[in-house]
Amino acid sequence: MIQLVRGFKDILPPETAVWRHVENTAREHFEKFGFREMRPPVLEQTALFQRSIGEHTDIVEKEMYTFAGSRDTMLTLRPEATASVVRAYIQHKLYAADPVCKFYTIGPMFRRERPQKGRYRQFHQINAEVFGIDSPYIDVQLIFMLMTYFSRLSVTGLSVHLNSLGCPECRPAYRQKLSEMLSDRTGDLCEDCVRRLEKNPLRVLDCKKEPCRNAVSDAPSMLDFLCGDCRSHFRAVQAALDAIDIPYEIDPRLVRGLDYYTRTAFEIQTEELGAQNAVAGGGRYDNLVEMLGGPSQPAIGFAIGADRLVELVETKIPAPEPGPVIFLAPMGEAAMELAAKWACLLSDAGVRTEADFSGRSLKALMRRADRLGAENVLIVGDREIEQNEAILRNMKTRDQKSLPMDRLVESVLEHEG
Ligand code: HAM
């Protein structure tokens, strides 16, 4: 038997109901904050991700599903959505009418990571991105929208981790300092980090391996290197979070795994999911639009890991799986022909209907109706056809009613209406 690809998963009912609840709540909630849905494709030119996420990140170095397209272009299944949203913002000149644009996207992402609980090779993100606003108040509004979204889903036990990653003015000095400190400690670093140290020393701060974590435990903090503008931006973010009563922890080690960030960076973490504790992450990327060939426009966004979120929600909301309102139990060929037609018409009229064409005994059909949680069973056999009356039995009260067969669909609708 051909099995599922490792790191991929089927999302099956009844869990799909939780997914829809999570996605629909996001749509409803985000739209109240002025966000509109965008649906970029899952395939992009590889260069888009190399230039935005950064050549020397784990994602680009080792996790992308890349293959040759036509005419020598390399193509990649998107590992994240921000790059595509930025590309679309530039390509369709969405900034022309008003540079302030707010988009959300929901869909699958692909990263060839080592699969484990909470980490998949196809996973799903709910993204929100804002363009054209550099005010720290939008950073806070976005975090507020995210945290109130989690509250709507009754997910608790989350914490906001916050940092500032500075800007191209102030980050080089920090990078230099970090690099100097770590170059004396290469013996303590893992192979990957020794390489990272040369190309992208900030990535060492992100390594989860124990020896590397120890090696950076007394590393200088980016916050001590922020330029005046970055410092006042970060202060304003904190003041506005305080004013709106969102608790947060400042985490100077939080660098995020993507290179496009500037200034505010944040992660929402949970204690409930073990090692994969980040439920959402995001931050500012004020230079990315220009870097990808667009106008100079600041931007900020986040992505929620929907797979992880569903795990948190699932334990709290039992997925409602309603049974059929009408279960058609036909006996005999003639009854089945009628039932087939009624099932189509009733479903089309908005009544959840299930028909059983197995030809088994009434007792067997009743047992199945019971198992499916049917509200009513509509019984029709040769005798009922002769008398031109089908029997509608309420499964809870056991009450029975005869319905005229020539007006059956209308009678059921009246009965259920
Ligand atoms: P990210 O931190 O790479 O950020 O991913 C965001 C979230 O996606 C993570 O916090 C996690 O919940 C989920 N996630 C990531 N990888 C996996 C995986 N392999 N399996 C399951 N869940 C996963 C971004 O992708 C940025 N684009 C976020 C952003 C939007 N920044 C600005 N705008």
Coordinates of C-alpha atoms and ligand atoms in Angstrom, one line a residue:
M1 CA 0.0 0.0 0.0
I2 CA 1.3 3.4 -0.9
Q3 CA 1.7 5.4 2.3
L4 CA 1.8 9.1 3.2
V5 CA 5.1 10.9 2.6
R6 CA 7.2 11.3 5.8
G7 CA 6.6 14.7 7.5
F8 CA 3.2 15.1 5.7
K9 CA -0.1 14.4 7.2
D10 CA -3.8 13.9 6.4
I11 CA -6.2 16.2 8.2
L12 CA -9.3 14.1 8.7
P13 CA -12.8 14.7 10.0
P14 CA -13.7 15.4 12.8
E15 CA -10.5 17.4 13.2
T16 CA -11.3 19.3 10.0
A17 CA -14.1 21.0 11.9
V18 CA -11.5 22.4 14.4
W19 CA -9.4 23.7 11.4
R20 CA -12.4 25.4 9.9
H21 CA -13.3 26.9 13.3
V22 CA -9.7 28.2 13.6
E23 CA -9.6 29.6 10.1
N24 CA -13.0 31.1 10.1
T25 CA -12.4 32.8 13.4
A26 CA -9.2 34.3 12.0
R27 CA -11.0 35.6 8.9
E28 CA -13.8 37.1 11.0
H29 CA -11.4 38.6 13.6
F30 CA -8.7 40.0 11.2
E31 CA -11.3 41.6 8.9
K32 CA -12.5 43.7 11.8
F33 CA -9.0 45.1 12.0
G34 CA -9.1 46.0 8.3
F35 CA -7.3 43.0 6.9
R36 CA -8.3 41.5 3.5
E37 CA -7.5 38.0 2.3
M38 CA -4.8 37.4 -0.3
R39 CA -4.1 34.0 -1.8
P40 CA -0.7 33.9 -3.4
P41 CA 0.4 30.6 -5.1
V42 CA 2.4 27.9 -3.3
L43 CA 5.1 27.9 -5.9
E44 CA 7.5 30.8 -6.5
Q45 CA 10.9 31.4 -8.1
T46 CA 13.6 30.2 -5.7
A47 CA 15.4 33.6 -5.9
L48 CA 12.4 35.2 -4.1
F49 CA 13.1 33.2 -1.0
Q50 CA 16.9 33.4 -1.3
R51 CA 16.8 37.2 -1.4
S52 CA 14.2 37.7 1.3
I53 CA 14.6 34.9 3.9
G54 CA 18.4 35.1 3.4
E55 CA 21.0 32.8 1.8
H56 CA 22.5 31.8 5.1
T57 CA 19.5 30.7 7.0
D58 CA 18.5 27.1 7.8
I59 CA 15.4 27.5 5.6
V60 CA 17.2 28.5 2.5
E61 CA 20.3 26.4 3.1
K62 CA 18.7 23.1 3.8
E63 CA 14.9 23.1 4.1
M64 CA 13.4 24.2 0.7
Y65 CA 11.7 21.9 -1.8
T66 CA 13.3 23.2 -4.9
F67 CA 13.3 21.9 -8.4
A68 CA 14.1 23.0 -12.0
G69 CA 11.3 24.8 -13.8
S70 CA 11.3 25.7 -17.5
R71 CA 14.0 27.9 -19.0
D72 CA 16.5 27.4 -16.3
T73 CA 14.5 29.0 -13.5
M74 CA 14.6 27.2 -10.2
L75 CA 11.2 26.9 -8.4
T76 CA 10.5 26.4 -4.7
L77 CA 7.4 25.3 -2.8
R78 CA 6.9 28.3 -0.4
P79 CA 8.5 27.8 3.0
E80 CA 6.6 30.9 4.3
A81 CA 4.2 33.4 3.0
T82 CA 5.7 36.8 3.7
A83 CA 8.0 36.8 0.6
S84 CA 5.0 36.0 -1.7
V85 CA 2.8 38.7 -0.2
V86 CA 5.6 41.3 -0.6
R87 CA 6.2 40.1 -4.2
A88 CA 2.4 40.5 -4.9
Y89 CA 2.4 44.0 -3.2
I90 CA 5.1 45.1 -5.6
Q91 CA 4.1 43.2 -8.7
H92 CA 0.5 44.4 -8.7
K93 CA 1.5 47.9 -7.5
L94 CA -0.9 47.5 -4.6
Y95 CA 0.7 50.5 -2.9
A96 CA -0.3 52.8 -5.8
A97 CA -3.7 53.8 -4.5
D98 CA -2.7 53.8 -0.8
P99 CA 0.6 52.4 0.5
V100 CA -1.1 51.3 3.7
C101 CA -2.4 47.8 2.9
K102 CA -3.3 45.0 5.3
F103 CA -3.5 41.4 4.1
Y104 CA -4.0 38.0 5.6
T105 CA -3.3 34.6 4.0
I106 CA -4.1 31.1 5.1
G107 CA -2.5 28.1 3.6
P108 CA 0.2 25.4 3.5
M109 CA 3.9 25.9 3.7
F110 CA 6.7 23.5 3.0
R111 CA 10.0 23.0 4.8
R112 CA 12.2 19.9 4.7
E113 CA 12.8 19.9 8.5
R114 CA 13.4 16.8 10.7
P115 CA 9.8 15.8 11.4
Q116 CA 8.7 15.5 15.1
K117 CA 5.7 16.4 17.1
G118 CA 4.6 19.9 16.2
R119 CA 7.0 20.0 13.3
Y120 CA 5.9 18.9 9.8
R121 CA 7.2 19.2 6.3
Q122 CA 3.9 20.5 5.1
F123 CA 2.4 22.8 7.8
H124 CA -0.1 25.6 7.7
Q125 CA 0.2 29.2 8.6
I126 CA -2.3 32.0 9.2
N127 CA -0.4 35.2 8.2
A128 CA -1.1 38.8 8.6
E129 CA 1.0 41.5 7.0
V130 CA 0.7 45.3 7.2
F131 CA 2.5 47.6 4.7
G132 CA 3.1 51.4 4.8
I133 CA 3.0 52.1 8.5
D134 CA 6.2 52.7 10.5
S135 CA 4.5 53.7 13.7
P136 CA 5.1 51.5 16.8
Y137 CA 1.4 51.6 17.4
I138 CA 0.8 49.3 14.5
D139 CA 3.3 46.8 16.0
V140 CA 1.1 46.8 19.2
Q141 CA -2.2 46.7 17.3
L142 CA -0.9 43.6 15.5
I143 CA 0.1 41.9 18.7
F144 CA -3.2 42.8 20.3
M145 CA -5.1 41.4 17.3
L146 CA -3.1 38.2 17.6
M147 CA -3.6 37.7 21.4
T148 CA -7.3 38.5 21.2
Y149 CA -7.6 36.0 18.4
F150 CA -6.1 33.4 20.7
S151 CA -8.5 34.4 23.4
R152 CA -11.5 34.0 21.1
L153 CA -10.3 30.4 20.6
S154 CA -10.1 30.1 24.4
V155 CA -6.4 29.3 24.1
T156 CA -4.6 30.3 27.3
G157 CA -1.1 29.9 28.8
L158 CA 0.6 31.9 26.0
S159 CA 3.4 34.4 26.5
V160 CA 4.6 37.2 24.3
H161 CA 8.4 37.3 23.8
L162 CA 9.7 40.5 22.5
N163 CA 13.0 41.9 21.1
S164 CA 14.3 44.6 18.8
L165 CA 16.7 43.6 16.1
G166 CA 17.8 47.1 15.2
C167 CA 18.3 48.3 11.7
P168 CA 21.1 48.5 9.1
E169 CA 22.4 51.5 11.0
C170 CA 23.0 49.9 14.4
R171 CA 23.1 46.1 13.7
P172 CA 26.5 45.9 12.0
A173 CA 28.2 47.1 15.3
Y174 CA 26.4 44.4 17.2
R175 CA 27.2 41.8 14.6
Q176 CA 30.8 42.8 14.8
K177 CA 30.9 42.5 18.6
L178 CA 29.1 39.2 18.6
S179 CA 31.4 37.8 16.0
E180 CA 34.5 38.9 17.9
M181 CA 33.3 37.3 21.1
L182 CA 32.3 34.0 19.4
S183 CA 35.4 33.6 17.3
D184 CA 37.3 32.9 20.6
R185 CA 34.8 30.1 21.3
T186 CA 34.6 28.2 18.0
G187 CA 35.7 25.1 19.9
D188 CA 32.4 25.1 21.8
L189 CA 30.2 25.6 18.8
C190 CA 28.5 23.0 16.6
E191 CA 29.7 22.6 13.1
D192 CA 26.8 24.6 11.7
C193 CA 27.4 27.5 14.0
V194 CA 31.1 27.6 13.1
R195 CA 29.9 28.1 9.5
R196 CA 27.2 30.5 10.6
L197 CA 29.7 32.6 12.6
E198 CA 31.4 33.6 9.3
K199 CA 28.3 34.3 7.2
N200 CA 25.6 35.3 9.7
P201 CA 26.7 35.4 13.4
L202 CA 23.2 36.3 14.7
R203 CA 22.0 32.9 13.6
V204 CA 24.3 31.4 16.4
L205 CA 21.9 33.0 18.9
D206 CA 19.1 30.9 17.4
C207 CA 20.8 27.5 17.7
K208 CA 19.0 25.1 20.0
K209 CA 22.0 22.9 20.8
E210 CA 23.1 22.9 24.4
P211 CA 26.9 23.8 23.8
C212 CA 26.0 26.7 21.5
R213 CA 23.4 28.0 24.0
N214 CA 26.1 27.9 26.7
A215 CA 28.6 29.6 24.4
V216 CA 26.2 32.6 23.8
S217 CA 24.8 32.7 27.4
D218 CA 26.8 35.8 28.2
A219 CA 26.7 37.3 24.7
P220 CA 26.1 41.1 24.4
S221 CA 22.5 42.2 23.9
M222 CA 21.3 43.8 20.7
L223 CA 19.3 46.1 22.9
D224 CA 22.5 47.8 24.1
F225 CA 23.5 48.6 20.5
L226 CA 20.2 50.1 19.3
C227 CA 20.5 53.5 17.6
G228 CA 18.4 56.4 18.9
D229 CA 15.5 55.8 16.5
C230 CA 15.3 52.0 17.1
R231 CA 15.5 52.6 20.8
S232 CA 12.6 55.0 20.9
H233 CA 10.6 52.7 18.6
F234 CA 11.2 49.8 21.0
R235 CA 10.3 52.0 24.0
A236 CA 7.1 53.1 22.4
V237 CA 6.1 49.5 21.6
Q238 CA 6.6 48.5 25.3
A239 CA 4.7 51.6 26.6
A240 CA 1.8 50.9 24.3
L241 CA 1.7 47.2 25.2
D242 CA 1.7 48.3 28.9
A243 CA -1.2 50.7 28.2
I244 CA -3.3 48.0 26.6
D245 CA -2.5 45.4 29.3
I246 CA -0.6 42.9 27.2
P247 CA 2.1 41.3 29.3
Y248 CA 5.4 40.5 27.6
E249 CA 8.9 39.3 28.3
I250 CA 11.9 41.0 26.7
D251 CA 14.1 38.3 25.2
P252 CA 17.4 39.7 23.9
R253 CA 18.2 36.2 22.4
L254 CA 15.1 36.2 20.2
V255 CA 16.5 36.6 16.6
R256 CA 14.0 34.6 14.6
G257 CA 15.1 32.3 11.8
L258 CA 14.6 34.7 8.9
D259 CA 17.0 37.5 7.9
Y260 CA 14.5 40.2 6.8
Y261 CA 13.6 41.4 10.2
T262 CA 14.3 44.9 11.5
R263 CA 13.4 46.4 14.9
T264 CA 10.4 44.7 16.6
A265 CA 10.6 40.9 16.6
F266 CA 8.2 38.7 18.6
E267 CA 7.2 35.2 19.3
I268 CA 4.1 33.7 21.0
Q269 CA 5.1 30.7 23.0
T270 CA 3.2 28.0 24.9
E271 CA 4.2 25.6 27.6
E272 CA 1.8 22.9 26.4
L273 CA 3.5 21.7 23.2
G274 CA 6.9 20.6 24.4
A275 CA 10.0 21.4 22.2
Q276 CA 8.0 23.1 19.4
N277 CA 6.7 25.9 21.7
A278 CA 6.3 28.7 19.2
V279 CA 2.7 29.1 18.2
A280 CA 3.3 32.3 16.2
G281 CA 6.2 34.6 15.3
G282 CA 6.7 37.8 13.5
G283 CA 8.2 41.2 13.3
R284 CA 9.0 44.3 11.3
Y285 CA 10.7 44.0 7.9
D286 CA 11.1 47.6 7.0
N287 CA 13.6 47.1 4.1
L288 CA 12.2 44.1 2.4
V289 CA 9.8 45.8 0.0
E290 CA 12.6 48.0 -1.3
M291 CA 15.1 45.1 -1.3
L292 CA 12.8 43.1 -3.6
G293 CA 12.5 46.0 -6.1
G294 CA 9.5 47.9 -4.7
P295 CA 9.1 51.4 -3.2
S296 CA 10.6 52.1 0.2
Q297 CA 7.7 51.0 2.5
P298 CA 7.9 49.8 6.1
A299 CA 6.1 46.6 6.9
I300 CA 5.3 44.2 9.8
G301 CA 3.6 40.9 10.1
F302 CA 3.3 37.6 11.8
A303 CA 2.5 34.0 11.1
I304 CA 0.6 31.6 13.3
G305 CA 1.5 27.9 13.1
A306 CA -2.0 26.5 12.5
D307 CA -1.1 22.9 13.1
R308 CA 0.2 23.8 16.6
L309 CA -2.7 26.1 17.3
V310 CA -5.2 23.3 16.4
E311 CA -3.5 21.0 18.9
L312 CA -4.1 23.6 21.6
V313 CA -7.7 24.3 20.5
E314 CA -8.6 20.7 20.0
T315 CA -8.2 19.7 23.6
K316 CA -10.8 22.3 24.5
I317 CA -13.5 22.2 21.8
P318 CA -15.0 18.8 21.0
A319 CA -15.6 19.0 17.3
P320 CA -19.3 19.1 16.7
E321 CA -20.1 16.3 14.2
P322 CA -23.8 16.6 13.5
G323 CA -25.6 13.5 12.2
P324 CA -28.0 13.6 9.3
V325 CA -31.4 15.3 9.8
I326 CA -33.0 12.7 7.5
F327 CA -31.7 9.2 7.1
L328 CA -33.5 7.5 4.2
A329 CA -34.1 3.8 4.7
P330 CA -35.4 2.4 1.5
M331 CA -36.3 -1.3 1.1
G332 CA -36.5 -2.7 -2.4
E333 CA -35.5 -1.4 -5.8
A334 CA -38.5 0.9 -6.4
A335 CA -38.0 2.5 -2.9
M336 CA -34.3 3.0 -3.6
E337 CA -35.0 4.8 -6.8
L338 CA -37.4 7.2 -5.0
A339 CA -34.9 7.6 -2.1
A340 CA -32.1 8.4 -4.5
K341 CA -34.1 11.3 -5.9
W342 CA -35.3 12.5 -2.5
A343 CA -31.8 12.4 -1.1
C344 CA -30.5 14.7 -3.8
L345 CA -33.5 17.1 -3.6
L346 CA -33.4 17.3 0.2
S347 CA -29.6 17.9 0.4
D348 CA -30.0 20.6 -2.2
A349 CA -32.8 22.2 -0.2
G350 CA -30.4 22.4 2.7
V351 CA -31.4 19.4 4.8
R352 CA -28.5 17.2 5.9
T353 CA -29.5 13.9 4.3
E354 CA -28.0 10.4 4.1
A355 CA -29.5 7.6 2.1
D356 CA -28.6 3.9 2.6
F357 CA -28.6 1.9 -0.6
S358 CA -27.2 -1.3 0.9
G359 CA -30.5 -3.2 0.5
R360 CA -30.1 -4.6 4.1
S361 CA -33.0 -5.3 6.5
L362 CA -34.8 -2.4 8.2
K363 CA -33.3 -3.5 11.5
A364 CA -29.7 -3.1 10.1
L365 CA -30.6 0.3 8.6
M366 CA -32.1 1.5 11.9
R367 CA -28.9 0.5 13.7
R368 CA -26.8 2.4 11.2
A369 CA -29.0 5.5 11.5
D370 CA -28.6 5.3 15.2
R371 CA -24.8 5.0 14.9
L372 CA -24.7 8.1 12.6
G373 CA -26.7 10.1 15.1
A374 CA -29.6 10.6 12.6
E375 CA -32.4 12.8 13.9
N376 CA -35.1 11.2 11.8
V377 CA -35.4 8.1 9.6
L378 CA -37.6 8.1 6.6
I379 CA -38.8 4.5 5.9
V380 CA -40.1 3.5 2.5
G381 CA -40.7 0.0 1.2
D382 CA -43.2 -1.7 -1.2
R383 CA -46.0 -1.4 1.3
E384 CA -45.5 2.4 1.7
I385 CA -45.3 2.9 -2.0
E386 CA -48.6 1.1 -2.4
Q387 CA -50.2 3.3 0.2
N388 CA -48.4 6.4 -1.2
E389 CA -47.1 7.2 2.3
A390 CA -43.6 7.2 3.7
I391 CA -43.0 6.9 7.4
L392 CA -41.0 9.5 9.2
R393 CA -39.7 8.3 12.5
N394 CA -38.1 10.7 15.1
M395 CA -35.2 8.8 16.6
K396 CA -35.3 10.5 19.9
T397 CA -39.1 10.5 20.7
R398 CA -39.8 7.4 18.6
D399 CA -42.9 9.2 17.2
Q400 CA -43.9 8.2 13.7
K401 CA -45.7 10.2 11.1
S402 CA -46.9 9.4 7.6
L403 CA -45.9 11.8 4.8
P404 CA -47.5 11.8 1.4
M405 CA -45.1 10.5 -1.2
D406 CA -46.1 12.7 -4.0
R407 CA -45.2 15.8 -1.9
L408 CA -42.5 14.2 0.1
V409 CA -39.7 16.8 -0.2
E410 CA -42.1 19.6 0.6
S411 CA -43.6 17.7 3.5
V412 CA -40.2 17.1 5.0
L413 CA -39.2 20.7 4.5
E414 CA -42.5 21.8 6.3
H415 CA -41.9 19.3 9.0
E416 CA -38.3 20.5 9.6
G417 CA -38.9 24.1 8.9
Ligands
HAM1 P1 8.3 31.4 11.4 O1 8.7 31.7 12.8 O2 9.3 30.7 10.5 O3 8.0 32.8 10.7 O4 7.0 30.6 11.4 C1 5.9 31.0 12.1 C2 5.2 29.9 12.8 O5 4.9 28.8 11.9 C3 6.0 29.3 13.9 O6 5.9 30.0 15.1 C4 5.4 27.9 14.0 O7 4.2 28.0 14.8 C5 5.0 27.6 12.6 N1 5.9 26.6 12.0 C6 7.1 26.9 11.4 N2 7.7 25.8 10.9 C7 6.9 24.8 11.2 C8 6.9 23.4 11.0 N3 7.9 22.8 10.3 N4 5.8 22.6 11.4 C9 4.8 23.2 12.0 N5 4.7 24.5 12.3 C10 5.7 25.3 11.9 C11 7.6 33.0 9.5 O8 7.3 32.1 8.7 C12 7.4 34.4 9.1 N6 7.0 34.5 7.7 C13 6.4 35.1 10.0 C14 6.2 36.6 9.6 C15 5.1 37.0 8.9 N7 7.0 37.5 9.8 C16 6.5 38.6 9.3 N8 5.4 38.3 8.7

